[in-house]
PDB file of C-alpha atoms in Angstrom:
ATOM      1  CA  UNK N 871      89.700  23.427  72.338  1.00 60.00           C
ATOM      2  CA  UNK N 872      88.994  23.636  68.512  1.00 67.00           C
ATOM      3  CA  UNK N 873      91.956  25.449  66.631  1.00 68.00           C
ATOM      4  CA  UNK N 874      89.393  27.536  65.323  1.00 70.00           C
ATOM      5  CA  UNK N 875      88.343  29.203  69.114  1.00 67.00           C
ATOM      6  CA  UNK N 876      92.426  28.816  69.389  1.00 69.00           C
ATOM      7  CA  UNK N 877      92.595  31.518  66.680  1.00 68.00           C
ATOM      8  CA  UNK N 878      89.738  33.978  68.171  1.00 65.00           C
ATOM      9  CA  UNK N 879      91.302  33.841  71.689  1.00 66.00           C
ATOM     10  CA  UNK N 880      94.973  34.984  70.004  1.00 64.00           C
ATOM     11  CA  UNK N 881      93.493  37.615  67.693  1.00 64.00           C
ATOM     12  CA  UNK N 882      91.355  38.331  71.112  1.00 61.00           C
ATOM     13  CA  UNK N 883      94.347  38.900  73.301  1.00 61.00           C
ATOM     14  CA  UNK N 884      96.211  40.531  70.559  1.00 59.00           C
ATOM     15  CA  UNK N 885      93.525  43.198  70.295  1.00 59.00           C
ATOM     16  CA  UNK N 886      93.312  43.906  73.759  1.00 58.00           C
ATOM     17  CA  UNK N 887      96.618  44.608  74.020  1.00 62.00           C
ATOM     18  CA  UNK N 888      96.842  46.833  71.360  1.00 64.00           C
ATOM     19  CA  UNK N 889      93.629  48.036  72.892  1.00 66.00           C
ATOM     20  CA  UNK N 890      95.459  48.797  76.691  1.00 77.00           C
ATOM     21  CA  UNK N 891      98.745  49.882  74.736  1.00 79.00           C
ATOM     22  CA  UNK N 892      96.389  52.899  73.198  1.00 79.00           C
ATOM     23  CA  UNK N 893      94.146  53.692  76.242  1.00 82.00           C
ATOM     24  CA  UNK N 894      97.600  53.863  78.019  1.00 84.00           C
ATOM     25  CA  UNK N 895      99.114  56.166  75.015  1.00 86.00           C
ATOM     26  CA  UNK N 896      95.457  58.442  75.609  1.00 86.00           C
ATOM     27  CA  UNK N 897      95.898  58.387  78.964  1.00 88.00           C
ATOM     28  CA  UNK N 898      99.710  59.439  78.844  1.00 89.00           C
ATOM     29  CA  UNK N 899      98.616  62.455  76.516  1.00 91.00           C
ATOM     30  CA  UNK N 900      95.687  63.036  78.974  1.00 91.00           C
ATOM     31  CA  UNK N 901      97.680  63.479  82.071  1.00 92.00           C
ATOM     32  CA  UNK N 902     100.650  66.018  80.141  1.00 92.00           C
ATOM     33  CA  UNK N 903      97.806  68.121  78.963  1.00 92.00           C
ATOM     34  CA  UNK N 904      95.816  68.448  82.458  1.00 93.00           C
ATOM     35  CA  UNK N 905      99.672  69.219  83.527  1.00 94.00           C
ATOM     36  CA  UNK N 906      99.863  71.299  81.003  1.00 93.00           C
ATOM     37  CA  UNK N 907      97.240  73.236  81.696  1.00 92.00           C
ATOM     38  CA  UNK N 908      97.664  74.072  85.544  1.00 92.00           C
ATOM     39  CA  UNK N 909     101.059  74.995  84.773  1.00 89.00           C
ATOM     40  CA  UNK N 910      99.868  77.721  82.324  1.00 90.00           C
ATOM     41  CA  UNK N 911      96.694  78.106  85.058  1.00 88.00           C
ATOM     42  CA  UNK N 912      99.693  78.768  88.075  1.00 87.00           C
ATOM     43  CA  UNK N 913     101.437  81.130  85.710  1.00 86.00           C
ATOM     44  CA  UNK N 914      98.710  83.105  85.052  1.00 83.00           C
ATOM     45  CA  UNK N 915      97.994  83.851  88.726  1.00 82.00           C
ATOM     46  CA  UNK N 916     101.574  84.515  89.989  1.00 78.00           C
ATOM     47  CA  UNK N 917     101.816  87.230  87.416  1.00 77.00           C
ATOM     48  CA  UNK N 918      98.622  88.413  88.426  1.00 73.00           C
ATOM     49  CA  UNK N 919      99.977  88.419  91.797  1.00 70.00           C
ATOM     50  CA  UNK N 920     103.242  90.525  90.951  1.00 60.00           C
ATOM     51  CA  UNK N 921     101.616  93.267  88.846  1.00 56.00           C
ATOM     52  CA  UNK N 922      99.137  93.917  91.342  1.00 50.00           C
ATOM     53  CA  UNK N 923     102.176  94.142  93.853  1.00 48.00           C
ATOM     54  CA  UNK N 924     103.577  96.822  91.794  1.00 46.00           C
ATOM     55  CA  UNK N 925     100.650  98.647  90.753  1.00 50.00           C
ATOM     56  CA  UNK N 926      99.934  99.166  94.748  1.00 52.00           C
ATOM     57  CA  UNK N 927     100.360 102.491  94.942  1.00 76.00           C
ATOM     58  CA  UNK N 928      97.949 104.491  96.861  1.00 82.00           C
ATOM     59  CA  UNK N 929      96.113 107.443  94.764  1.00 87.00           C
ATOM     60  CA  UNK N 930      96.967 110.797  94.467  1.00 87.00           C
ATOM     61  CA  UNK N 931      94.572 112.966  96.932  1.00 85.00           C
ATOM     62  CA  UNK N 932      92.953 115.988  94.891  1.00 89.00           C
ATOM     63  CA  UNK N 933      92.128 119.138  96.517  1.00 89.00           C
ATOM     64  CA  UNK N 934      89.822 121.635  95.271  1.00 91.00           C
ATOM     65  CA  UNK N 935      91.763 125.565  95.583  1.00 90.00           C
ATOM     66  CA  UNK N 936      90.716 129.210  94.999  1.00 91.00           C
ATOM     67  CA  UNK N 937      93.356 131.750  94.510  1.00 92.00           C
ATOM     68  CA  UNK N 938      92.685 135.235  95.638  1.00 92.00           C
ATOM     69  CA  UNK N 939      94.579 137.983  94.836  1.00 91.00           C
ATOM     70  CA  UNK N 940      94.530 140.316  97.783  1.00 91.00           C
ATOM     71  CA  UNK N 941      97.344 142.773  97.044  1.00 87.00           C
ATOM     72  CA  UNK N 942      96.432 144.684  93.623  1.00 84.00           C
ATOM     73  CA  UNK N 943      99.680 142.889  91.704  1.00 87.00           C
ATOM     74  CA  UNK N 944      97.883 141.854  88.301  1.00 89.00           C
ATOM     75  CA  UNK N 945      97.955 138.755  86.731  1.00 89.00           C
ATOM     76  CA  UNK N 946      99.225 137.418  90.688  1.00 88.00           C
ATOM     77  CA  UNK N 947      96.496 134.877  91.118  1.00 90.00           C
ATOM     78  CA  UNK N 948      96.916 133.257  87.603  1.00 91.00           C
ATOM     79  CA  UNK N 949     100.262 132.801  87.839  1.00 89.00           C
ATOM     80  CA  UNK N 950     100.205 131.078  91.590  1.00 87.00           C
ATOM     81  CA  UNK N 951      97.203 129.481  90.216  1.00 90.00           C
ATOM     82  CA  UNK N 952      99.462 127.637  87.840  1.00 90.00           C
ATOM     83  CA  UNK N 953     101.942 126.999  89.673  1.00 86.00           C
ATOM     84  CA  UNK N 954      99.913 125.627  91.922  1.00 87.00           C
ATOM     85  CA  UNK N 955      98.318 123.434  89.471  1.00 88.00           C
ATOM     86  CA  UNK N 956     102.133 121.912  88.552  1.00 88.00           C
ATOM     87  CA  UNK N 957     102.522 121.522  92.479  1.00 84.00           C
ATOM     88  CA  UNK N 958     102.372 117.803  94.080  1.00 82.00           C
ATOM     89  CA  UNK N 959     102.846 117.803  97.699  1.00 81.00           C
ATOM     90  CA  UNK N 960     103.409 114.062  98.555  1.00 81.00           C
ATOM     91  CA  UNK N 961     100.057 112.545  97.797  1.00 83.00           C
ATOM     92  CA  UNK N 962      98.541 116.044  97.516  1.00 85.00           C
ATOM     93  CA  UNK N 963      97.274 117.413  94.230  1.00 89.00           C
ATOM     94  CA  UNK N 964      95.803 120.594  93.314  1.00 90.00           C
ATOM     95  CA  UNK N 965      92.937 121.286  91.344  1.00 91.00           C
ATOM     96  CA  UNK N 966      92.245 125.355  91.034  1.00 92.00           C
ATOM     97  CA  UNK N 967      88.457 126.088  90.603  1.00 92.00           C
ATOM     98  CA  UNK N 968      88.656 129.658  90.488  1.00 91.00           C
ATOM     99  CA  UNK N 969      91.022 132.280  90.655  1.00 93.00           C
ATOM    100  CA  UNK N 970      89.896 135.932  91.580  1.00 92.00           C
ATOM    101  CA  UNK N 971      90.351 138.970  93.401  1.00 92.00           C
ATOM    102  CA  UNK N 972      89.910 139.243  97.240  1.00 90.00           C
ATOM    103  CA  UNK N 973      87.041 142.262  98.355  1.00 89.00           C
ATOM    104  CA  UNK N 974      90.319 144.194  99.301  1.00 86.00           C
ATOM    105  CA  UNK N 975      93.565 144.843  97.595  1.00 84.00           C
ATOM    106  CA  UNK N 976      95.479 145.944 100.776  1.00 86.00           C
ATOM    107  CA  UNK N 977      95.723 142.651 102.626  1.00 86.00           C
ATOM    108  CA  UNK N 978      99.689 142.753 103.300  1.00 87.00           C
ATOM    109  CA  UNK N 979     100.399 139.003 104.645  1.00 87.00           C
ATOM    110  CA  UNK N 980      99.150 135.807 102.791  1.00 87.00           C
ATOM    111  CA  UNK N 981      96.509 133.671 104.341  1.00 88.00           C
ATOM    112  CA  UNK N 982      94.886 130.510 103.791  1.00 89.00           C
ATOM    113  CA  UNK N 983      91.487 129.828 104.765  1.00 88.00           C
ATOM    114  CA  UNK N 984      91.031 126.002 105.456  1.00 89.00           C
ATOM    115  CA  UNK N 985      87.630 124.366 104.930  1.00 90.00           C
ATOM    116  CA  UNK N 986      88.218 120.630 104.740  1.00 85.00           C
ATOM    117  CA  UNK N 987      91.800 120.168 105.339  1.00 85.00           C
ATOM    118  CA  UNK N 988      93.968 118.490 108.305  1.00 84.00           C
ATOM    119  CA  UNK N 989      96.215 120.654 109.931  1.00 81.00           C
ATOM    120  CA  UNK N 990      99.405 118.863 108.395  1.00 83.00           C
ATOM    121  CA  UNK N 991      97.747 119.008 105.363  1.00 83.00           C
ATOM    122  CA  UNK N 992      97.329 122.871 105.752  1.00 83.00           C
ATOM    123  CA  UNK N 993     100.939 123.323 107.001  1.00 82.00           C
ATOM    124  CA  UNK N 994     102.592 120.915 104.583  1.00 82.00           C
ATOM    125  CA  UNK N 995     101.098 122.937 101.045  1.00 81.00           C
ATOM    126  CA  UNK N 996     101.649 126.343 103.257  1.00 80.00           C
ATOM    127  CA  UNK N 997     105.426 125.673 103.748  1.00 82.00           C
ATOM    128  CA  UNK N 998     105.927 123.899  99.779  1.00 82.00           C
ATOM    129  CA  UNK N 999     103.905 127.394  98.178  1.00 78.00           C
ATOM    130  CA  UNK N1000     107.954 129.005  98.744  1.00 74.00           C
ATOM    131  CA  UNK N1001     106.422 132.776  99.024  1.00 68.00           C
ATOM    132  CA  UNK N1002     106.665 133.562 102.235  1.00 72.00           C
ATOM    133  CA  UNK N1003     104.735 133.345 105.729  1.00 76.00           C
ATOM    134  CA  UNK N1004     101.331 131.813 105.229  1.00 82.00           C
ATOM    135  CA  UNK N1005      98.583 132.453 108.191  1.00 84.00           C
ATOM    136  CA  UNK N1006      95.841 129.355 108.427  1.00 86.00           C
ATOM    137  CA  UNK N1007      92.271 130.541 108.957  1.00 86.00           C
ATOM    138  CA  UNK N1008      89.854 127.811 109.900  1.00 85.00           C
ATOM    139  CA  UNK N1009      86.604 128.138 108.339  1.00 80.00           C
ATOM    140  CA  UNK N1010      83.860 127.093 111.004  1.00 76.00           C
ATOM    141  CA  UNK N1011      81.152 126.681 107.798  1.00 67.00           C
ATOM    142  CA  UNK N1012      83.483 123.617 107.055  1.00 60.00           C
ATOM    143  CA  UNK N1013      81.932 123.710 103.269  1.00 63.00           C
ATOM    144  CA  UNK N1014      80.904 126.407 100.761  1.00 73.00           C
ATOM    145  CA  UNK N1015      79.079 126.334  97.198  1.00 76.00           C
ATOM    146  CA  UNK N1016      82.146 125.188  95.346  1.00 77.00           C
ATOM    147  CA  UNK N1017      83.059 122.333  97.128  1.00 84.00           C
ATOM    148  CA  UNK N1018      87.066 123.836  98.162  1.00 88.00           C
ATOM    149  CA  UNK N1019      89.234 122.374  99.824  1.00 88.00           C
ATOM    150  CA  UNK N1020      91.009 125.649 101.111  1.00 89.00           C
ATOM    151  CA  UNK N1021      91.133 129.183  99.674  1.00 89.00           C
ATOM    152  CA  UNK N1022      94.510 130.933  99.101  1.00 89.00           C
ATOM    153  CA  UNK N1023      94.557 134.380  99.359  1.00 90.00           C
ATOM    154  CA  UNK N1024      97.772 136.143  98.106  1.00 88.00           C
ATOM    155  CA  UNK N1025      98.858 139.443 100.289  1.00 87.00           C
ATOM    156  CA  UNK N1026     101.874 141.674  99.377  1.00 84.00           C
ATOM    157  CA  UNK N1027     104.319 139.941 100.898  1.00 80.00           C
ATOM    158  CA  UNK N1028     104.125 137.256  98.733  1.00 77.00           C
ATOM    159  CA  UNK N1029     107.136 136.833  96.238  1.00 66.00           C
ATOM    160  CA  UNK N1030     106.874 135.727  92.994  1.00 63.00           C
ATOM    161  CA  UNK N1031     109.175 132.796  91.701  1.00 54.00           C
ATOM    162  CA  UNK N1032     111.811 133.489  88.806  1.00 52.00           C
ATOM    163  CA  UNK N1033     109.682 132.824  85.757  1.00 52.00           C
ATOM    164  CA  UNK N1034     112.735 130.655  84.642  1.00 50.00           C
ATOM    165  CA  UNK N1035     112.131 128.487  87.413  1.00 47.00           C
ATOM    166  CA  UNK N1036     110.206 125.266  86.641  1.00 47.00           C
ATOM    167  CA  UNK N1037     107.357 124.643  89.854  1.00 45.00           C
ATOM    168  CA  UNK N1038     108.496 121.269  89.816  1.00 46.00           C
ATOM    169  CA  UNK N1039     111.956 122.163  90.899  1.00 45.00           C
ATOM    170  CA  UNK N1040     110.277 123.234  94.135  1.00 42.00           C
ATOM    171  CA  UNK N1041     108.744 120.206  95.101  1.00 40.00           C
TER     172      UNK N1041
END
């Protein structure tokens, strides 16, 4: 062999291994990015993961009320109206469509008339309204034009909370 090809095949083989030494240095870099990268891609999930954990709580149910007054005591519906509106029951929520006064104003014990409700549900915001006995009436038209839940109507046994109460103090 002529020196000459002598001196291509060492600056040959010299190249290529500078040549594997950098492929090997790219693929080194190559491989701790892709790590990289589904490290960051696992961490992303897992936090996904936890928050959605956390933020599993179930939704407050809204019901649709009417508050009657049925006893001739002004300004009585308004009042249980809003405190009615600051009441949470567990899950239960109350939105009042309309307050009013009942086609009587002798009615002497409080009743609730129940259009959509489960019992529990009836007995549960019956018992947590704090004014006294509460009769359930079951409406057999099951719906009316406002879309209500239930229909408080406020006799004259019902007694009014200390105005320096809170509502949410009798949850």
């Amino acid at each position: 062999m002529s020196t000459s090809a002598r001196k291509r095949r060492a600056r040959y083989q010299a190249s290529g291994k500078r040549a594997s030494r950098w492929k090997s240095r790219l693929l080194d870099t190559g491989i701790l990015l892709a790590t990289a990268v589904v490290c960051i891609f696992l961490f992303s999930i897992s936090t996904r993961f936890g928050y959605s954990r956390s933020e599993s709580q179930e939704p407050p149910i809204v019901l649709r009320a009417q508050v009657l007054n049925a006893c001739g005591r002004p300004g009585l519906a308004s009042r249980t109206a809003d405190n009615l509106s600051a009441l949470n029951v567990g899950r239960l929520r109350f939105d009042v469509i309309d307050i009013g006064n009942f086609n009587r104003t002798d009615v002497r014990r409080s009743f609730v008339i129940n259009y959509n409700l489960s019992p529990d549900q009836a007995r549960s915001i019956c018992e947590s309204l704090d004014f006294g006995p509460v009769d359930i009436i079951d409406s057999e038209a099951g719906s009316n034009d406002l879309g209500l839940d239930f229909t408080l109507v406020l006799g004259s046994t019902v007694v009014e909370p200390d105005p320096s109460t809170d509502p949410a103090d009798h949850m």
